[in-house]
Amino acid sequence: MKQQTTDELMKLLTSTKNTAELKQYTDTLPEMAAVSTFPEYLNEQMIAHNITAANLIAAAQIQRNYGYQILDGRRSPSRDKVISLCLALKLDLLETQRALTLTKNGQLYSKSKRDSILIFAIEKKLSVIDANALLEELGEPSLS
C-alpha cells in the first residue's frame, strides 16, 4: 500500500462522519506508522532500492564506521548526513522529507537558496558528489 501524505490523511480524517468511520481510520494507523525510527526507515529503503549498507555508505560519502553507527541507531546523523544518505538511495523529495522528520532535522525549505539547490539535486537524482559540485558552483556550502 502506498504511504499517504499527512495532508491526505488529514482530509480523510476530517471527512469521517461517524465513530465507525473513525474506528476504521484509526485501525489503519499502526500499519501506516510501522516505521518509527530512522534506522528502520533506512533499512526499509535499502531493501526497496536493493542497496547494501556498504554501498550506501560509500555512495553517501560518509566515513564507514560512522555510517554503520547511523544505520544501527547508535549515532544520530546531522541534517547534511541524512540528505547525503537520501541522495545515495535516490529517494524522492517526499521520502527525503520523511527521513528528515524522523531524525528531528528541519525539512528542506524552498525559500532557502541552499535547500532549493538540494531539492533540485534530489528531484534530478544527482549523486552526493554531483550535488556537492552544484552547491559549490552556486556559492553554497557542500554537504558536510
Tab-separated table of N, CA and C in Angstrom:
chain	number	residue	atom	x	y	z
A	1	MET	N	0.835	-1.185	0.000
A	1	MET	CA	0.000	0.000	0.000
A	1	MET	C	0.877	1.245	0.000
A	2	LYS	N	0.545	2.230	-0.824
A	2	LYS	CA	1.293	3.471	-0.900
A	2	LYS	C	1.071	4.273	0.381
A	3	GLN	N	2.160	4.796	0.920
A	3	GLN	CA	2.075	5.624	2.120
A	3	GLN	C	1.380	6.932	1.761
A	4	GLN	N	0.387	7.308	2.556
A	4	GLN	CA	-0.341	8.536	2.287
A	4	GLN	C	0.358	9.708	2.965
A	5	THR	N	0.242	10.887	2.361
A	5	THR	CA	0.830	12.079	2.959
A	5	THR	C	-0.021	12.511	4.145
A	6	THR	N	0.558	13.363	4.963
A	6	THR	CA	-0.169	13.892	6.117
A	6	THR	C	-1.405	14.655	5.661
A	7	ASP	N	-1.277	15.417	4.577
A	7	ASP	CA	-2.433	16.161	4.058
A	7	ASP	C	-3.554	15.223	3.630
A	8	GLU	N	-3.192	14.136	2.957
A	8	GLU	CA	-4.202	13.157	2.535
A	8	GLU	C	-4.880	12.525	3.745
A	9	LEU	N	-4.083	12.205	4.757
A	9	LEU	CA	-4.657	11.613	5.970
A	9	LEU	C	-5.575	12.602	6.685
A	10	MET	N	-5.167	13.876	6.727
A	10	MET	CA	-5.993	14.891	7.381
A	10	MET	C	-7.329	15.045	6.658
A	11	LYS	N	-7.313	15.032	5.329
A	11	LYS	CA	-8.566	15.121	4.567
A	11	LYS	C	-9.462	13.921	4.858
A	12	LEU	N	-8.853	12.755	4.919
A	12	LEU	CA	-9.607	11.541	5.216
A	12	LEU	C	-10.208	11.617	6.621
A	13	LEU	N	-9.406	12.052	7.569
A	13	LEU	CA	-9.874	12.149	8.957
A	13	LEU	C	-10.996	13.173	9.101
A	14	THR	N	-10.829	14.342	8.499
A	14	THR	CA	-11.856	15.380	8.644
A	14	THR	C	-13.136	15.055	7.883
A	15	SER	N	-13.066	14.091	6.969
A	15	SER	CA	-14.280	13.707	6.242
A	15	SER	C	-15.032	12.555	6.919
A	16	THR	N	-14.500	12.035	8.026
A	16	THR	CA	-15.212	10.952	8.719
A	16	THR	C	-16.517	11.495	9.282
A	17	LYS	N	-17.561	10.690	9.159
A	17	LYS	CA	-18.900	11.140	9.531
A	17	LYS	C	-19.403	10.550	10.842
A	18	ASN	N	-18.791	9.443	11.272
A	18	ASN	CA	-19.286	8.802	12.484
A	18	ASN	C	-18.157	8.016	13.148
A	19	THR	N	-18.461	7.457	14.315
A	19	THR	CA	-17.421	6.738	15.061
A	19	THR	C	-16.985	5.453	14.361
A	20	ALA	N	-17.860	4.847	13.583
A	20	ALA	CA	-17.476	3.637	12.848
A	20	ALA	C	-16.386	3.970	11.821
A	21	GLU	N	-16.563	5.082	11.112
A	21	GLU	CA	-15.538	5.511	10.151
A	21	GLU	C	-14.251	5.915	10.868
A	22	LEU	N	-14.401	6.557	12.032
A	22	LEU	CA	-13.225	6.939	12.819
A	22	LEU	C	-12.460	5.704	13.264
A	23	LYS	N	-13.189	4.683	13.716
A	23	LYS	CA	-12.534	3.445	14.137
A	23	LYS	C	-11.807	2.799	12.963
A	24	GLN	N	-12.441	2.778	11.805
A	24	GLN	CA	-11.806	2.213	10.610
A	24	GLN	C	-10.526	2.985	10.284
A	25	TYR	N	-10.571	4.305	10.393
A	25	TYR	CA	-9.397	5.138	10.127
A	25	TYR	C	-8.282	4.831	11.131
A	26	THR	N	-8.621	4.811	12.415
A	26	THR	CA	-7.588	4.597	13.437
A	26	THR	C	-7.030	3.181	13.406
A	27	ASP	N	-7.827	2.221	12.965
A	27	ASP	CA	-7.335	0.840	12.861
A	27	ASP	C	-6.249	0.697	11.795
A	28	THR	N	-6.250	1.580	10.808
A	28	THR	CA	-5.224	1.506	9.757
A	28	THR	C	-3.944	2.240	10.138
A	29	LEU	N	-3.966	3.061	11.170
A	29	LEU	CA	-2.787	3.848	11.538
A	29	LEU	C	-1.573	3.015	11.929
A	30	PRO	N	-1.685	1.976	12.753
A	30	PRO	CA	-0.475	1.237	13.120
A	30	PRO	C	0.281	0.681	11.923
A	31	GLU	N	-0.421	0.180	10.917
A	31	GLU	CA	0.296	-0.353	9.759
A	31	GLU	C	0.919	0.760	8.934
A	32	MET	N	0.324	1.943	8.926
A	32	MET	CA	0.913	3.057	8.189
A	32	MET	C	2.113	3.626	8.931
A	33	ALA	N	2.096	3.563	10.253
A	33	ALA	CA	3.164	4.140	11.060
A	33	ALA	C	4.134	3.077	11.549
A	34	ALA	N	4.243	1.980	10.822
A	34	ALA	CA	5.090	0.871	11.252
A	34	ALA	C	6.549	1.279	11.409
A	35	VAL	N	7.034	2.152	10.554
A	35	VAL	CA	8.417	2.604	10.640
A	35	VAL	C	8.452	3.857	11.502
A	36	SER	N	9.118	3.752	12.656
A	36	SER	CA	9.113	4.886	13.570
A	36	SER	C	10.496	5.444	13.864
A	37	THR	N	11.555	4.765	13.417
A	37	THR	CA	12.901	5.272	13.655
A	37	THR	C	13.641	5.413	12.329
A	38	PHE	N	14.633	6.273	12.335
A	38	PHE	CA	15.412	6.479	11.126
A	38	PHE	C	16.144	5.213	10.679
A	39	PRO	N	16.791	4.465	11.589
A	39	PRO	CA	17.432	3.220	11.137
A	39	PRO	C	16.447	2.237	10.489
A	40	GLU	N	15.230	2.119	11.042
A	40	GLU	CA	14.214	1.250	10.437
A	40	GLU	C	13.845	1.757	9.041
A	41	TYR	N	13.679	3.060	8.939
A	41	TYR	CA	13.318	3.666	7.656
A	41	TYR	C	14.417	3.438	6.625
A	42	LEU	N	15.672	3.656	7.037
A	42	LEU	CA	16.794	3.425	6.123
A	42	LEU	C	16.837	1.975	5.666
A	43	ASN	N	16.655	1.064	6.610
A	43	ASN	CA	16.676	-0.360	6.266
A	43	ASN	C	15.576	-0.693	5.255
A	44	GLU	N	14.385	-0.165	5.485
A	44	GLU	CA	13.269	-0.388	4.560
A	44	GLU	C	13.608	0.159	3.164
A	45	GLN	N	14.196	1.345	3.124
A	45	GLN	CA	14.549	1.957	1.843
A	45	GLN	C	15.697	1.215	1.156
A	46	MET	N	16.652	0.714	1.934
A	46	MET	CA	17.758	-0.057	1.360
A	46	MET	C	17.229	-1.320	0.686
A	47	ILE	N	16.275	-1.969	1.328
A	47	ILE	CA	15.665	-3.168	0.744
A	47	ILE	C	14.907	-2.793	-0.531
A	48	ALA	N	14.107	-1.731	-0.452
A	48	ALA	CA	13.307	-1.303	-1.601
A	48	ALA	C	14.174	-0.897	-2.792
A	49	HIS	N	15.343	-0.321	-2.509
A	49	HIS	CA	16.222	0.149	-3.584
A	49	HIS	C	17.364	-0.825	-3.874
A	50	ASN	N	17.322	-1.982	-3.214
A	50	ASN	CA	18.291	-3.047	-3.461
A	50	ASN	C	19.741	-2.552	-3.362
A	51	ILE	N	20.068	-1.944	-2.218
A	51	ILE	CA	21.416	-1.431	-1.999
A	51	ILE	C	21.934	-1.944	-0.659
A	52	THR	N	23.180	-2.323	-0.621
A	52	THR	CA	23.777	-2.825	0.618
A	52	THR	C	24.218	-1.654	1.484
A	53	ALA	N	24.430	-1.942	2.759
A	53	ALA	CA	24.896	-0.917	3.689
A	53	ALA	C	26.235	-0.346	3.232
A	54	ALA	N	27.142	-1.215	2.832
A	54	ALA	CA	28.468	-0.758	2.397
A	54	ALA	C	28.369	0.162	1.186
A	55	ASN	N	27.549	-0.214	0.216
A	55	ASN	CA	27.386	0.621	-0.980
A	55	ASN	C	26.691	1.939	-0.657
A	56	LEU	N	25.721	1.908	0.245
A	56	LEU	CA	25.027	3.126	0.648
A	56	LEU	C	25.996	4.098	1.310
A	57	ILE	N	26.763	3.599	2.259
A	57	ILE	CA	27.703	4.451	2.991
A	57	ILE	C	28.740	5.045	2.039
A	58	ALA	N	29.240	4.236	1.127
A	58	ALA	CA	30.224	4.736	0.152
A	58	ALA	C	29.602	5.799	-0.758
A	59	ALA	N	28.406	5.538	-1.264
A	59	ALA	CA	27.739	6.485	-2.163
A	59	ALA	C	27.382	7.788	-1.448
A	60	ALA	N	27.126	7.696	-0.139
A	60	ALA	CA	26.773	8.878	0.648
A	60	ALA	C	28.003	9.685	1.053
A	61	GLN	N	29.196	9.148	0.765
A	61	GLN	CA	30.441	9.834	1.111
A	61	GLN	C	30.563	10.037	2.628
A	62	ILE	N	30.172	9.000	3.370
A	62	ILE	CA	30.230	9.041	4.835
A	62	ILE	C	31.304	8.068	5.292
A	63	GLN	N	32.055	8.464	6.317
A	63	GLN	CA	33.097	7.597	6.873
A	63	GLN	C	32.446	6.286	7.315
A	64	ARG	N	33.090	5.173	7.002
A	64	ARG	CA	32.497	3.841	7.157
A	64	ARG	C	31.989	3.554	8.571
A	65	ASN	N	32.821	3.734	9.593
A	65	ASN	CA	32.389	3.423	10.964
A	65	ASN	C	31.203	4.277	11.384
A	66	TYR	N	31.267	5.563	11.063
A	66	TYR	CA	30.175	6.472	11.399
A	66	TYR	C	28.894	6.055	10.668
A	67	GLY	N	29.024	5.658	9.421
A	67	GLY	CA	27.870	5.213	8.645
A	67	GLY	C	27.172	4.022	9.273
A	68	TYR	N	27.956	3.047	9.714
A	68	TYR	CA	27.355	1.872	10.365
A	68	TYR	C	26.714	2.241	11.701
A	69	GLN	N	27.291	3.207	12.406
A	69	GLN	CA	26.690	3.655	13.667
A	69	GLN	C	25.347	4.342	13.416
A	70	ILE	N	25.233	5.064	12.318
A	70	ILE	CA	23.947	5.662	11.942
A	70	ILE	C	22.941	4.561	11.621
A	71	LEU	N	23.380	3.576	10.835
A	71	LEU	CA	22.476	2.507	10.404
A	71	LEU	C	21.964	1.663	11.563
A	72	ASP	N	22.793	1.481	12.600
A	72	ASP	CA	22.314	0.667	13.724
A	72	ASP	C	21.729	1.510	14.862
A	73	GLY	N	21.636	2.817	14.667
A	73	GLY	CA	20.964	3.671	15.637
A	73	GLY	C	21.824	4.170	16.780
A	74	ARG	N	23.117	3.879	16.770
A	74	ARG	CA	23.982	4.353	17.855
A	74	ARG	C	24.325	5.835	17.729
A	75	ARG	N	24.254	6.366	16.516
A	75	ARG	CA	24.559	7.780	16.291
A	75	ARG	C	23.388	8.439	15.578
A	76	SER	N	23.147	9.695	15.926
A	76	SER	CA	22.113	10.482	15.249
A	76	SER	C	22.790	11.347	14.193
A	77	PRO	N	22.392	11.203	12.954
A	77	PRO	CA	23.061	11.948	11.885
A	77	PRO	C	22.642	13.414	11.837
A	78	SER	N	23.553	14.241	11.348
A	78	SER	CA	23.235	15.642	11.099
A	78	SER	C	22.288	15.724	9.902
A	79	ARG	N	21.727	16.886	9.705
A	79	ARG	CA	20.820	17.111	8.579
A	79	ARG	C	21.528	16.808	7.254
A	80	ASP	N	22.774	17.273	7.128
A	80	ASP	CA	23.517	17.028	5.892
A	80	ASP	C	23.770	15.543	5.654
A	81	LYS	N	24.041	14.792	6.713
A	81	LYS	CA	24.277	13.348	6.551
A	81	LYS	C	22.991	12.648	6.118
A	82	VAL	N	21.862	13.069	6.679
A	82	VAL	CA	20.576	12.487	6.278
A	82	VAL	C	20.341	12.747	4.792
A	83	ILE	N	20.586	13.980	4.367
A	83	ILE	CA	20.393	14.326	2.955
A	83	ILE	C	21.345	13.524	2.075
A	84	SER	N	22.587	13.362	2.518
A	84	SER	CA	23.560	12.560	1.756
A	84	SER	C	23.080	11.121	1.601
A	85	LEU	N	22.570	10.544	2.678
A	85	LEU	CA	22.057	9.172	2.618
A	85	LEU	C	20.858	9.081	1.670
A	86	CYS	N	19.991	10.080	1.728
A	86	CYS	CA	18.816	10.088	0.849
A	86	CYS	C	19.220	10.235	-0.615
A	87	LEU	N	20.201	11.089	-0.883
A	87	LEU	CA	20.704	11.218	-2.255
A	87	LEU	C	21.301	9.899	-2.729
A	88	ALA	N	22.068	9.251	-1.855
A	88	ALA	CA	22.698	7.977	-2.217
A	88	ALA	C	21.653	6.901	-2.510
A	89	LEU	N	20.524	6.956	-1.806
A	89	LEU	CA	19.440	5.999	-2.027
A	89	LEU	C	18.539	6.391	-3.198
A	90	LYS	N	18.751	7.595	-3.730
A	90	LYS	CA	17.914	8.121	-4.823
A	90	LYS	C	16.453	8.254	-4.385
A	91	LEU	N	16.255	8.675	-3.118
A	91	LEU	CA	14.898	8.871	-2.617
A	91	LEU	C	14.283	10.102	-3.263
A	92	ASP	N	12.956	10.124	-3.342
A	92	ASP	CA	12.292	11.310	-3.868
A	92	ASP	C	12.162	12.343	-2.745
A	93	LEU	N	11.608	13.490	-3.065
A	93	LEU	CA	11.534	14.582	-2.097
A	93	LEU	C	10.674	14.215	-0.892
A	94	LEU	N	9.543	13.591	-1.113
A	94	LEU	CA	8.663	13.208	-0.013
A	94	LEU	C	9.363	12.224	0.927
A	95	GLU	N	10.070	11.255	0.370
A	95	GLU	CA	10.804	10.280	1.184
A	95	GLU	C	11.942	10.950	1.950
A	96	THR	N	12.591	11.918	1.321
A	96	THR	CA	13.669	12.655	1.984
A	96	THR	C	13.114	13.491	3.131
A	97	GLN	N	11.990	14.148	2.906
A	97	GLN	CA	11.365	14.940	3.976
A	97	GLN	C	10.983	14.038	5.151
A	98	ARG	N	10.512	12.837	4.862
A	98	ARG	CA	10.168	11.865	5.915
A	98	ARG	C	11.412	11.502	6.720
A	99	ALA	N	12.529	11.268	6.034
A	99	ALA	CA	13.782	10.939	6.717
A	99	ALA	C	14.222	12.091	7.615
A	100	LEU	N	14.104	13.309	7.124
A	100	LEU	CA	14.478	14.476	7.930
A	100	LEU	C	13.575	14.609	9.150
A	101	THR	N	12.302	14.324	8.985
A	101	THR	CA	11.363	14.376	10.109
A	101	THR	C	11.693	13.311	11.145
A	102	LEU	N	11.987	12.101	10.700
A	102	LEU	CA	12.315	11.013	11.630
A	102	LEU	C	13.559	11.315	12.458
A	103	THR	N	14.486	12.080	11.892
A	103	THR	CA	15.720	12.417	12.607
A	103	THR	C	15.606	13.743	13.346
A	104	LYS	N	14.412	14.319	13.345
A	104	LYS	CA	14.155	15.593	14.010
A	104	LYS	C	15.035	16.714	13.458
A	105	ASN	N	15.313	16.625	12.159
A	105	ASN	CA	16.015	17.681	11.438
A	105	ASN	C	14.986	18.457	10.631
A	106	GLY	N	15.268	19.706	10.383
A	106	GLY	CA	14.347	20.527	9.619
A	106	GLY	C	14.184	20.027	8.199
A	107	GLN	N	12.955	20.058	7.718
A	107	GLN	CA	12.699	19.667	6.336
A	107	GLN	C	13.311	20.687	5.383
A	108	LEU	N	13.491	20.268	4.149
A	108	LEU	CA	14.004	21.173	3.129
A	108	LEU	C	12.959	22.245	2.845
A	109	TYR	N	13.438	23.480	2.705
A	109	TYR	CA	12.569	24.640	2.599
A	109	TYR	C	12.854	25.355	1.284
A	110	SER	N	11.860	25.472	0.441
A	110	SER	CA	12.064	26.011	-0.906
A	110	SER	C	12.438	27.493	-0.924
A	111	LYS	N	12.271	28.207	0.176
A	111	LYS	CA	12.660	29.620	0.219
A	111	LYS	C	14.128	29.808	0.599
A	112	SER	N	14.797	28.720	0.941
A	112	SER	CA	16.225	28.763	1.259
A	112	SER	C	17.015	28.433	-0.003
A	113	LYS	N	18.026	29.254	-0.311
A	113	LYS	CA	18.823	29.027	-1.525
A	113	LYS	C	19.469	27.644	-1.496
A	114	ARG	N	20.136	27.319	-0.388
A	114	ARG	CA	20.834	26.031	-0.296
A	114	ARG	C	19.841	24.873	-0.380
A	115	ASP	N	18.732	24.988	0.355
A	115	ASP	CA	17.722	23.932	0.319
A	115	ASP	C	17.115	23.783	-1.072
A	116	SER	N	16.935	24.897	-1.784
A	116	SER	CA	16.399	24.834	-3.148
A	116	SER	C	17.333	24.052	-4.062
A	117	ILE	N	18.631	24.269	-3.891
A	117	ILE	CA	19.620	23.533	-4.684
A	117	ILE	C	19.543	22.048	-4.349
A	118	LEU	N	19.398	21.739	-3.053
A	118	LEU	CA	19.302	20.339	-2.630
A	118	LEU	C	18.018	19.689	-3.135
A	119	ILE	N	16.923	20.428	-3.133
A	119	ILE	CA	15.663	19.906	-3.674
A	119	ILE	C	15.844	19.575	-5.158
A	120	PHE	N	16.508	20.468	-5.887
A	120	PHE	CA	16.798	20.221	-7.304
A	120	PHE	C	17.625	18.949	-7.458
A	121	ALA	N	18.658	18.804	-6.626
A	121	ALA	CA	19.535	17.623	-6.690
A	121	ALA	C	18.752	16.344	-6.415
A	122	ILE	N	17.841	16.402	-5.455
A	122	ILE	CA	17.018	15.233	-5.120
A	122	ILE	C	16.090	14.897	-6.290
A	123	GLU	N	15.434	15.908	-6.815
A	123	GLU	CA	14.499	15.695	-7.925
A	123	GLU	C	15.201	15.150	-9.167
A	124	LYS	N	16.443	15.572	-9.387
A	124	LYS	CA	17.205	15.128	-10.561
A	124	LYS	C	18.023	13.874	-10.275
A	125	LYS	N	17.878	13.330	-9.049
A	125	LYS	CA	18.570	12.091	-8.648
A	125	LYS	C	20.092	12.210	-8.810
A	126	LEU	N	20.636	13.381	-8.438
A	126	LEU	CA	22.078	13.583	-8.514
A	126	LEU	C	22.782	12.767	-7.436
A	127	SER	N	24.020	12.412	-7.694
A	127	SER	CA	24.840	11.749	-6.680
A	127	SER	C	25.264	12.787	-5.647
A	128	VAL	N	25.802	12.335	-4.528
A	128	VAL	CA	26.291	13.248	-3.498
A	128	VAL	C	27.419	14.105	-4.071
A	129	ILE	N	28.302	13.497	-4.829
A	129	ILE	CA	29.419	14.235	-5.433
A	129	ILE	C	28.892	15.326	-6.366
A	130	ASP	N	27.926	14.988	-7.209
A	130	ASP	CA	27.361	15.975	-8.139
A	130	ASP	C	26.576	17.057	-7.397
A	131	ALA	N	25.870	16.678	-6.344
A	131	ALA	CA	25.134	17.663	-5.542
A	131	ALA	C	26.106	18.636	-4.877
A	132	ASN	N	27.207	18.114	-4.347
A	132	ASN	CA	28.216	18.976	-3.731
A	132	ASN	C	28.839	19.918	-4.754
A	133	ALA	N	29.108	19.414	-5.946
A	133	ALA	CA	29.673	20.260	-7.006
A	133	ALA	C	28.702	21.383	-7.358
A	134	LEU	N	27.416	21.059	-7.435
A	134	LEU	CA	26.403	22.060	-7.745
A	134	LEU	C	26.307	23.101	-6.629
A	135	LEU	N	26.317	22.650	-5.390
A	135	LEU	CA	26.281	23.580	-4.256
A	135	LEU	C	27.463	24.547	-4.319
A	136	GLU	N	28.651	24.014	-4.526
A	136	GLU	CA	29.848	24.858	-4.578
A	136	GLU	C	29.810	25.807	-5.774
A	137	GLU	N	29.343	25.313	-6.907
A	137	GLU	CA	29.234	26.145	-8.116
A	137	GLU	C	28.321	27.345	-7.878
A	138	LEU	N	27.278	27.143	-7.070
A	138	LEU	CA	26.310	28.210	-6.804
A	138	LEU	C	26.599	28.959	-5.503
A	139	GLY	N	27.800	28.742	-4.952
A	139	GLY	CA	28.250	29.524	-3.801
A	139	GLY	C	27.686	29.106	-2.459
A	140	GLU	N	27.273	27.871	-2.336
A	140	GLU	CA	26.727	27.369	-1.074
A	140	GLU	C	27.650	26.293	-0.514
A	141	PRO	N	27.646	26.124	0.814
A	141	PRO	CA	28.493	25.085	1.417
A	141	PRO	C	28.050	23.687	0.983
A	142	SER	N	29.036	22.831	0.757
A	142	SER	CA	28.731	21.454	0.364
A	142	SER	C	28.180	20.685	1.557
A	143	LEU	N	27.637	19.517	1.279
A	143	LEU	CA	27.144	18.640	2.340
A	143	LEU	C	28.344	18.191	3.159
A	144	SER	N	28.285	18.407	4.455
A	144	SER	CA	29.441	18.081	5.302
A	144	SER	C	29.443	16.630	5.706
